[in-house]
PDB file of C-alpha atoms in Angstrom:
ATOM      1  CA  ALA A  19       4.112  11.897  14.486  1.00 75.00           C
ATOM      2  CA  GLN A  20       4.092  10.715  10.921  1.00 85.00           C
ATOM      3  CA  SER A  21       0.620  10.535   9.421  1.00 92.00           C
ATOM      4  CA  VAL A  22      -1.422  10.871   6.273  1.00 96.00           C
ATOM      5  CA  THR A  23      -4.903  12.349   6.234  1.00 97.00           C
ATOM      6  CA  GLN A  24      -7.429  11.852   3.494  1.00 98.00           C
ATOM      7  CA  PRO A  25     -10.331  14.025   4.606  1.00 97.00           C
ATOM      8  CA  ASP A  26     -12.880  12.655   2.163  1.00 96.00           C
ATOM      9  CA  ILE A  27     -14.037   9.132   2.960  1.00 96.00           C
ATOM     10  CA  HIS A  28     -16.400   8.901   0.000  1.00 97.00           C
ATOM     11  CA  ILE A  29     -16.734  11.033  -3.143  1.00 97.00           C
ATOM     12  CA  THR A  30     -19.340  10.713  -5.855  1.00 97.00           C
ATOM     13  CA  VAL A  31     -18.908  12.333  -9.267  1.00 97.00           C
ATOM     14  CA  SER A  32     -20.602  12.105 -12.640  1.00 97.00           C
ATOM     15  CA  GLU A  33     -18.741  10.571 -15.526  1.00 97.00           C
ATOM     16  CA  GLY A  34     -16.882  13.283 -17.406  1.00 97.00           C
ATOM     17  CA  ALA A  35     -16.642  15.589 -14.409  1.00 97.00           C
ATOM     18  CA  SER A  36     -13.344  16.699 -12.938  1.00 97.00           C
ATOM     19  CA  LEU A  37     -11.957  15.132  -9.798  1.00 97.00           C
ATOM     20  CA  GLU A  38      -9.726  16.196  -6.931  1.00 98.00           C
ATOM     21  CA  LEU A  39      -8.861  13.907  -4.042  1.00 98.00           C
ATOM     22  CA  ARG A  40      -7.206  15.527  -1.063  1.00 98.00           C
ATOM     23  CA  CYS A  41      -4.182  14.308   0.856  1.00 98.00           C
ATOM     24  CA  ASN A  42      -2.365  16.014   3.723  1.00 97.00           C
ATOM     25  CA  TYR A  43       0.661  14.606   5.439  1.00 95.00           C
ATOM     26  CA  SER A  44       2.663  15.160   8.592  1.00 92.00           C
ATOM     27  CA  TYR A  45       6.297  14.150   8.230  1.00 86.00           C
ATOM     28  CA  GLY A  46       9.565  15.220   9.823  1.00 76.00           C
ATOM     29  CA  ALA A  47      11.711  15.153   6.708  1.00 76.00           C
ATOM     30  CA  THR A  48      11.147  15.729   3.017  1.00 77.00           C
ATOM     31  CA  PRO A  49       8.818  12.892   2.130  1.00 86.00           C
ATOM     32  CA  TYR A  50       8.434  10.610  -0.805  1.00 90.00           C
ATOM     33  CA  LEU A  51       4.751  10.731  -1.804  1.00 92.00           C
ATOM     34  CA  PHE A  52       2.604   8.211  -3.600  1.00 93.00           C
ATOM     35  CA  TRP A  53      -0.933   7.673  -4.817  1.00 97.00           C
ATOM     36  CA  TYR A  54      -2.250   4.133  -5.195  1.00 96.00           C
ATOM     37  CA  VAL A  55      -5.571   2.811  -6.505  1.00 97.00           C
ATOM     38  CA  GLN A  56      -7.267  -0.357  -5.316  1.00 95.00           C
ATOM     39  CA  SER A  57     -10.189  -2.093  -7.009  1.00 91.00           C
ATOM     40  CA  PRO A  58     -12.430  -4.304  -4.851  1.00 84.00           C
ATOM     41  CA  GLY A  59     -10.599  -7.392  -3.609  1.00 77.00           C
ATOM     42  CA  GLN A  60      -7.405  -6.412  -5.392  1.00 82.00           C
ATOM     43  CA  GLY A  61      -3.957  -5.217  -4.484  1.00 86.00           C
ATOM     44  CA  LEU A  62      -2.599  -1.718  -4.930  1.00 92.00           C
ATOM     45  CA  GLN A  63      -1.628  -0.202  -8.244  1.00 92.00           C
ATOM     46  CA  LEU A  64       0.723   2.766  -8.301  1.00 92.00           C
ATOM     47  CA  LEU A  65      -0.783   5.809 -10.023  1.00 95.00           C
ATOM     48  CA  LEU A  66       2.084   8.237  -9.526  1.00 94.00           C
ATOM     49  CA  LYS A  67       4.884   9.215  -7.200  1.00 91.00           C
ATOM     50  CA  TYR A  68       6.829  12.310  -6.210  1.00 91.00           C
ATOM     51  CA  PHE A  69      10.409  12.275  -5.060  1.00 86.00           C
ATOM     52  CA  SER A  70      11.825  15.655  -6.056  1.00 84.00           C
ATOM     53  CA  GLY A  71      11.871  18.218  -8.849  1.00 86.00           C
ATOM     54  CA  ASP A  72       8.766  19.456 -10.641  1.00 88.00           C
ATOM     55  CA  THR A  73       5.967  19.620  -8.104  1.00 91.00           C
ATOM     56  CA  LEU A  74       3.328  18.642 -10.681  1.00 96.00           C
ATOM     57  CA  VAL A  75       3.660  14.961 -11.500  1.00 95.00           C
ATOM     58  CA  GLN A  76       1.891  12.982 -14.165  1.00 96.00           C
ATOM     59  CA  GLY A  77       0.751   9.433 -13.659  1.00 95.00           C
ATOM     60  CA  ILE A  78      -1.058   6.651 -15.402  1.00 94.00           C
ATOM     61  CA  LYS A  79      -4.697   6.720 -16.511  1.00 94.00           C
ATOM     62  CA  GLY A  80      -4.640  10.509 -16.950  1.00 96.00           C
ATOM     63  CA  PHE A  81      -4.071  11.314 -13.272  1.00 97.00           C
ATOM     64  CA  GLU A  82      -1.807  14.059 -11.974  1.00 98.00           C
ATOM     65  CA  ALA A  83      -0.881  15.317  -8.525  1.00 98.00           C
ATOM     66  CA  GLU A  84       0.643  18.493  -7.175  1.00 96.00           C
ATOM     67  CA  PHE A  85       3.035  18.652  -4.227  1.00 94.00           C
ATOM     68  CA  LYS A  86       2.615  21.779  -2.114  1.00 94.00           C
ATOM     69  CA  ARG A  87       5.223  21.880   0.627  1.00 91.00           C
ATOM     70  CA  SER A  88       3.735  24.976   2.305  1.00 91.00           C
ATOM     71  CA  GLN A  89       0.389  23.200   2.703  1.00 93.00           C
ATOM     72  CA  SER A  90       1.801  19.704   3.322  1.00 93.00           C
ATOM     73  CA  SER A  91      -0.507  18.485   0.611  1.00 96.00           C
ATOM     74  CA  PHE A  92      -0.344  16.136  -2.355  1.00 97.00           C
ATOM     75  CA  ASN A  93      -3.749  16.287  -4.025  1.00 98.00           C
ATOM     76  CA  LEU A  94      -4.698  13.966  -6.867  1.00 98.00           C
ATOM     77  CA  ARG A  95      -6.572  15.328  -9.882  1.00 98.00           C
ATOM     78  CA  LYS A  96      -8.132  14.142 -13.096  1.00 98.00           C
ATOM     79  CA  PRO A  97      -9.840  16.479 -15.596  1.00 97.00           C
ATOM     80  CA  SER A  98     -12.476  14.001 -16.798  1.00 97.00           C
ATOM     81  CA  VAL A  99     -13.466  10.919 -14.826  1.00 98.00           C
ATOM     82  CA  HIS A 100     -14.394   7.631 -16.492  1.00 96.00           C
ATOM     83  CA  TRP A 101     -16.698   4.996 -15.000  1.00 95.00           C
ATOM     84  CA  SER A 102     -13.710   2.651 -14.746  1.00 94.00           C
ATOM     85  CA  ASP A 103     -12.061   5.037 -12.275  1.00 96.00           C
ATOM     86  CA  ALA A 104     -14.460   3.929  -9.542  1.00 97.00           C
ATOM     87  CA  ALA A 105     -12.211   2.433  -6.847  1.00 97.00           C
ATOM     88  CA  GLU A 106     -10.498   3.182  -3.542  1.00 97.00           C
ATOM     89  CA  TYR A 107      -7.639   5.669  -3.646  1.00 98.00           C
ATOM     90  CA  PHE A 108      -4.825   5.768  -1.119  1.00 97.00           C
ATOM     91  CA  CYS A 109      -2.231   8.424  -0.499  1.00 97.00           C
ATOM     92  CA  ALA A 110       1.022   7.260   1.109  1.00 94.00           C
ATOM     93  CA  VAL A 111       4.266   8.789   2.395  1.00 92.00           C
ATOM     94  CA  GLY A 112       7.706   7.320   3.009  1.00 88.00           C
ATOM     95  CA  ALA A 113      11.135   8.503   4.125  1.00 79.00           C
ATOM     96  CA  ARG A 114      12.964   7.140   1.111  1.00 73.00           C
ATOM     97  CA  VAL A 115      12.191   5.224  -2.008  1.00 62.00           C
ATOM     98  CA  THR A 116      11.845   1.788  -0.441  1.00 64.00           C
ATOM     99  CA  ASP A 117      11.159   2.726   3.151  1.00 79.00           C
ATOM    100  CA  LYS A 118       7.990   1.645   4.899  1.00 88.00           C
ATOM    101  CA  LEU A 119       4.952   3.477   3.640  1.00 91.00           C
ATOM    102  CA  ILE A 120       2.394   5.206   5.823  1.00 93.00           C
ATOM    103  CA  PHE A 121      -1.014   5.150   4.209  1.00 96.00           C
ATOM    104  CA  GLY A 122      -4.084   7.280   4.629  1.00 97.00           C
ATOM    105  CA  THR A 123      -7.438   5.644   5.278  1.00 96.00           C
ATOM    106  CA  GLY A 124      -8.453   6.003   1.660  1.00 97.00           C
ATOM    107  CA  THR A 125     -11.111   7.756  -0.394  1.00 98.00           C
ATOM    108  CA  ARG A 126     -13.755   5.688  -2.092  1.00 97.00           C
ATOM    109  CA  LEU A 127     -14.683   7.095  -5.493  1.00 98.00           C
ATOM    110  CA  GLN A 128     -18.068   6.367  -6.992  1.00 97.00           C
ATOM    111  CA  VAL A 129     -18.812   7.394 -10.591  1.00 97.00           C
ATOM    112  CA  PHE A 130     -22.328   7.863 -11.906  1.00 94.00           C
ATOM    113  CA  PRO A 131     -23.095   7.619 -15.648  1.00 88.00           C
TER     114      PRO A 131
ATOM    115  CA  ASP B   7       7.272 -10.603 -16.613  1.00 55.00           C
ATOM    116  CA  ALA B   8       5.417 -11.902 -13.553  1.00 65.00           C
ATOM    117  CA  GLY B   9       4.606  -9.387 -10.886  1.00 91.00           C
ATOM    118  CA  VAL B  10       4.315 -10.131  -7.191  1.00 95.00           C
ATOM    119  CA  THR B  11       2.640 -13.464  -6.511  1.00 96.00           C
ATOM    120  CA  GLN B  12       0.918 -14.260  -3.243  1.00 97.00           C
ATOM    121  CA  SER B  13      -0.548 -17.533  -2.022  1.00 97.00           C
ATOM    122  CA  PRO B  14      -3.067 -18.566  -1.047  1.00 97.00           C
ATOM    123  CA  THR B  15      -5.574 -15.980  -2.232  1.00 96.00           C
ATOM    124  CA  HIS B  16      -8.076 -16.774   0.495  1.00 96.00           C
ATOM    125  CA  LEU B  17      -8.082 -18.857   3.640  1.00 96.00           C
ATOM    126  CA  ILE B  18     -10.120 -19.366   6.753  1.00 98.00           C
ATOM    127  CA  LYS B  19      -8.558 -20.210  10.099  1.00 98.00           C
ATOM    128  CA  THR B  20      -9.839 -20.798  13.592  1.00 98.00           C
ATOM    129  CA  ARG B  21      -8.904 -18.555  16.495  1.00 98.00           C
ATOM    130  CA  GLY B  22      -5.721 -19.787  18.173  1.00 98.00           C
ATOM    131  CA  GLN B  23      -4.345 -21.466  15.062  1.00 98.00           C
ATOM    132  CA  GLN B  24      -1.214 -20.532  13.158  1.00 98.00           C
ATOM    133  CA  VAL B  25      -1.010 -19.436   9.522  1.00 98.00           C
ATOM    134  CA  THR B  26       1.716 -19.010   6.900  1.00 98.00           C
ATOM    135  CA  LEU B  27       1.339 -16.713   3.918  1.00 98.00           C
ATOM    136  CA  ARG B  28       3.734 -16.751   0.987  1.00 98.00           C
ATOM    137  CA  CYS B  29       5.056 -14.153  -1.419  1.00 98.00           C
ATOM    138  CA  SER B  30       7.197 -14.361  -4.546  1.00 97.00           C
ATOM    139  CA  PRO B  31       8.618 -10.971  -5.477  1.00 96.00           C
ATOM    140  CA  LYS B  32       8.708  -9.457  -8.912  1.00 94.00           C
ATOM    141  CA  SER B  33      11.613 -10.699 -10.979  1.00 93.00           C
ATOM    142  CA  GLY B  34      14.746  -8.704 -10.168  1.00 90.00           C
ATOM    143  CA  HIS B  35      13.455  -7.396  -6.839  1.00 92.00           C
ATOM    144  CA  ASP B  36      15.348  -8.187  -3.635  1.00 93.00           C
ATOM    145  CA  THR B  37      13.288  -6.528  -0.896  1.00 93.00           C
ATOM    146  CA  VAL B  38       9.940  -7.719   0.418  1.00 96.00           C
ATOM    147  CA  SER B  39       7.559  -5.820   2.670  1.00 96.00           C
ATOM    148  CA  TRP B  40       4.340  -7.012   4.267  1.00 98.00           C
ATOM    149  CA  TYR B  41       1.266  -4.939   5.028  1.00 97.00           C
ATOM    150  CA  GLN B  42      -1.999  -5.665   6.823  1.00 98.00           C
ATOM    151  CA  GLN B  43      -5.152  -4.022   5.496  1.00 96.00           C
ATOM    152  CA  ALA B  44      -8.204  -4.322   7.720  1.00 95.00           C
ATOM    153  CA  LEU B  45     -11.603  -3.802   6.152  1.00 91.00           C
ATOM    154  CA  GLY B  46     -12.190  -0.148   5.355  1.00 88.00           C
ATOM    155  CA  GLN B  47      -8.678   0.891   6.351  1.00 92.00           C
ATOM    156  CA  GLY B  48      -5.428   1.739   4.661  1.00 94.00           C
ATOM    157  CA  PRO B  49      -2.589  -0.788   4.672  1.00 96.00           C
ATOM    158  CA  GLN B  50      -0.384  -0.869   7.768  1.00 97.00           C
ATOM    159  CA  PHE B  51       3.290  -1.805   7.583  1.00 96.00           C
ATOM    160  CA  ILE B  52       4.201  -5.064   9.331  1.00 98.00           C
ATOM    161  CA  PHE B  53       7.879  -5.557   8.423  1.00 96.00           C
ATOM    162  CA  GLN B  54      10.426  -5.522   5.624  1.00 95.00           C
ATOM    163  CA  TYR B  55      13.008  -8.122   4.659  1.00 96.00           C
ATOM    164  CA  TYR B  56      16.252  -7.526   2.816  1.00 93.00           C
ATOM    165  CA  GLU B  57      19.170  -9.935   2.453  1.00 92.00           C
ATOM    166  CA  GLU B  58      17.231 -12.482   4.508  1.00 95.00           C
ATOM    167  CA  GLU B  59      17.109 -10.164   7.520  1.00 95.00           C
ATOM    168  CA  GLU B  60      14.247  -8.184   9.024  1.00 94.00           C
ATOM    169  CA  ARG B  61      15.269  -4.605   8.361  1.00 92.00           C
ATOM    170  CA  GLN B  62      12.290  -2.614   9.587  1.00 91.00           C
ATOM    171  CA  ARG B  63       9.280  -3.493  11.710  1.00 94.00           C
ATOM    172  CA  GLY B  64       5.978  -1.775  12.305  1.00 94.00           C
ATOM    173  CA  ASN B  65       3.888  -1.784  15.449  1.00 94.00           C
ATOM    174  CA  PHE B  66       2.855  -5.438  15.397  1.00 97.00           C
ATOM    175  CA  PRO B  67       3.231  -8.020  18.170  1.00 97.00           C
ATOM    176  CA  ASP B  68       5.761 -10.830  18.119  1.00 96.00           C
ATOM    177  CA  ARG B  69       3.000 -13.194  17.001  1.00 98.00           C
ATOM    178  CA  PHE B  70       3.798 -11.826  13.556  1.00 98.00           C
ATOM    179  CA  SER B  71       7.064 -13.160  12.192  1.00 97.00           C
ATOM    180  CA  GLY B  72       8.602 -13.595   8.808  1.00 97.00           C
ATOM    181  CA  HIS B  73      11.352 -15.054   6.758  1.00 97.00           C
ATOM    182  CA  GLN B  74      13.096 -14.320   3.485  1.00 98.00           C
ATOM    183  CA  PHE B  75      14.719 -17.074   1.479  1.00 97.00           C
ATOM    184  CA  PRO B  76      17.866 -16.893  -0.698  1.00 97.00           C
ATOM    185  CA  ASN B  77      15.665 -16.600  -3.811  1.00 95.00           C
ATOM    186  CA  TYR B  78      14.109 -13.462  -2.221  1.00 96.00           C
ATOM    187  CA  SER B  79      10.699 -15.055  -1.668  1.00 97.00           C
ATOM    188  CA  SER B  80       9.168 -14.500   1.732  1.00 98.00           C
ATOM    189  CA  GLU B  81       6.773 -15.916   4.276  1.00 98.00           C
ATOM    190  CA  LEU B  82       4.615 -14.204   6.863  1.00 98.00           C
ATOM    191  CA  ASN B  83       3.696 -16.294   9.897  1.00 98.00           C
ATOM    192  CA  VAL B  84       1.042 -15.398  12.413  1.00 98.00           C
ATOM    193  CA  ASN B  85       0.695 -17.450  15.613  1.00 98.00           C
ATOM    194  CA  ALA B  86      -2.209 -17.649  18.069  1.00 98.00           C
ATOM    195  CA  LEU B  87      -4.628 -16.067  15.640  1.00 98.00           C
ATOM    196  CA  LEU B  88      -7.137 -13.555  16.940  1.00 98.00           C
ATOM    197  CA  LEU B  89     -10.401 -12.492  15.346  1.00 98.00           C
ATOM    198  CA  GLY B  90      -8.797  -9.076  14.825  1.00 97.00           C
ATOM    199  CA  ASP B  91      -6.162 -10.605  12.557  1.00 98.00           C
ATOM    200  CA  SER B  92      -8.806 -10.982   9.863  1.00 98.00           C
ATOM    201  CA  ALA B  93      -7.596  -8.765   7.024  1.00 97.00           C
ATOM    202  CA  LEU B  94      -6.105  -8.576   3.560  1.00 95.00           C
ATOM    203  CA  TYR B  95      -2.370  -9.208   3.780  1.00 97.00           C
ATOM    204  CA  LEU B  96      -0.393  -7.505   1.057  1.00 97.00           C
ATOM    205  CA  CYS B  97       3.121  -8.252  -0.040  1.00 97.00           C
ATOM    206  CA  ALA B  98       5.156  -5.606  -1.824  1.00 95.00           C
ATOM    207  CA  SER B  99       8.504  -6.075  -3.484  1.00 94.00           C
ATOM    208  CA  SER B 100      11.136  -3.574  -4.528  1.00 89.00           C
ATOM    209  CA  LEU B 101      14.736  -3.288  -5.590  1.00 85.00           C
ATOM    210  CA  GLU B 102      17.050  -1.736  -3.024  1.00 76.00           C
ATOM    211  CA  GLY B 103      17.795   1.814  -4.100  1.00 70.00           C
ATOM    212  CA  ALA B 104      15.198   1.850  -6.843  1.00 69.00           C
ATOM    213  CA  LYS B 105      12.011   3.822  -6.912  1.00 68.00           C
ATOM    214  CA  GLY B 106       8.948   2.313  -5.401  1.00 77.00           C
ATOM    215  CA  TYR B 107       7.094  -0.890  -4.714  1.00 87.00           C
ATOM    216  CA  THR B 108       5.084  -3.403  -6.667  1.00 90.00           C
ATOM    217  CA  PHE B 109       2.194  -4.844  -4.704  1.00 93.00           C
ATOM    218  CA  GLY B 110       0.644  -8.280  -4.983  1.00 94.00           C
ATOM    219  CA  SER B 111      -3.100  -8.882  -4.978  1.00 93.00           C
ATOM    220  CA  GLY B 112      -3.039 -10.041  -1.384  1.00 95.00           C
ATOM    221  CA  THR B 113      -4.193 -12.933   0.756  1.00 96.00           C
ATOM    222  CA  ARG B 114      -7.581 -12.566   2.390  1.00 96.00           C
ATOM    223  CA  LEU B 115      -7.389 -14.137   5.882  1.00 98.00           C
ATOM    224  CA  THR B 116     -10.565 -14.753   7.826  1.00 98.00           C
ATOM    225  CA  VAL B 117     -10.299 -15.871  11.445  1.00 98.00           C
ATOM    226  CA  VAL B 118     -13.433 -17.459  12.912  1.00 98.00           C
TER     227      VAL B 118
END
């Protein structure tokens, strides 16, 4: 079955600390992988995506993610978190670039000053 | 360049009623997908429209139907509303063969 697991429901970090959000997927074929961010009451903004090639991808707002096929993971990282990064983060997987996306349940990030 | 526009932003309906949500895709996009996001959950795929036809469908009952117009805009219709249909409904547009979606800000539907 196709699925995405985000093991951490809620993460709290101090401003300036590093961040890693975990994402594991189960997919029959080579997946297209995405990370989205959602502020309260808002839609989804694409942070980064992986289709092929270099397994370390850079996104907007200083985020990066690494695709590890052997671990079926696509973890999101940021070296120094800002208070404005507080939001809900969703990992998603699809079969091709505009196929339906399967989302994880999200990780809520809280940032303390 | 306008992104994806959804209307209305909020609405309240009574159980058993019918509702229509609207989506205008980003300029240049020809594919529209709809997602349902219940409170505290990730979005779930409802269906996708391309060339005015439903191309893919998620695990949603027939009460959920849609339409795509020649200008690529789309509607999502839900009949016989249930309390469990209360959610944020997201529209996402894309260009066939291109890389990725653009999401709208959603319509918050509350069924009472």
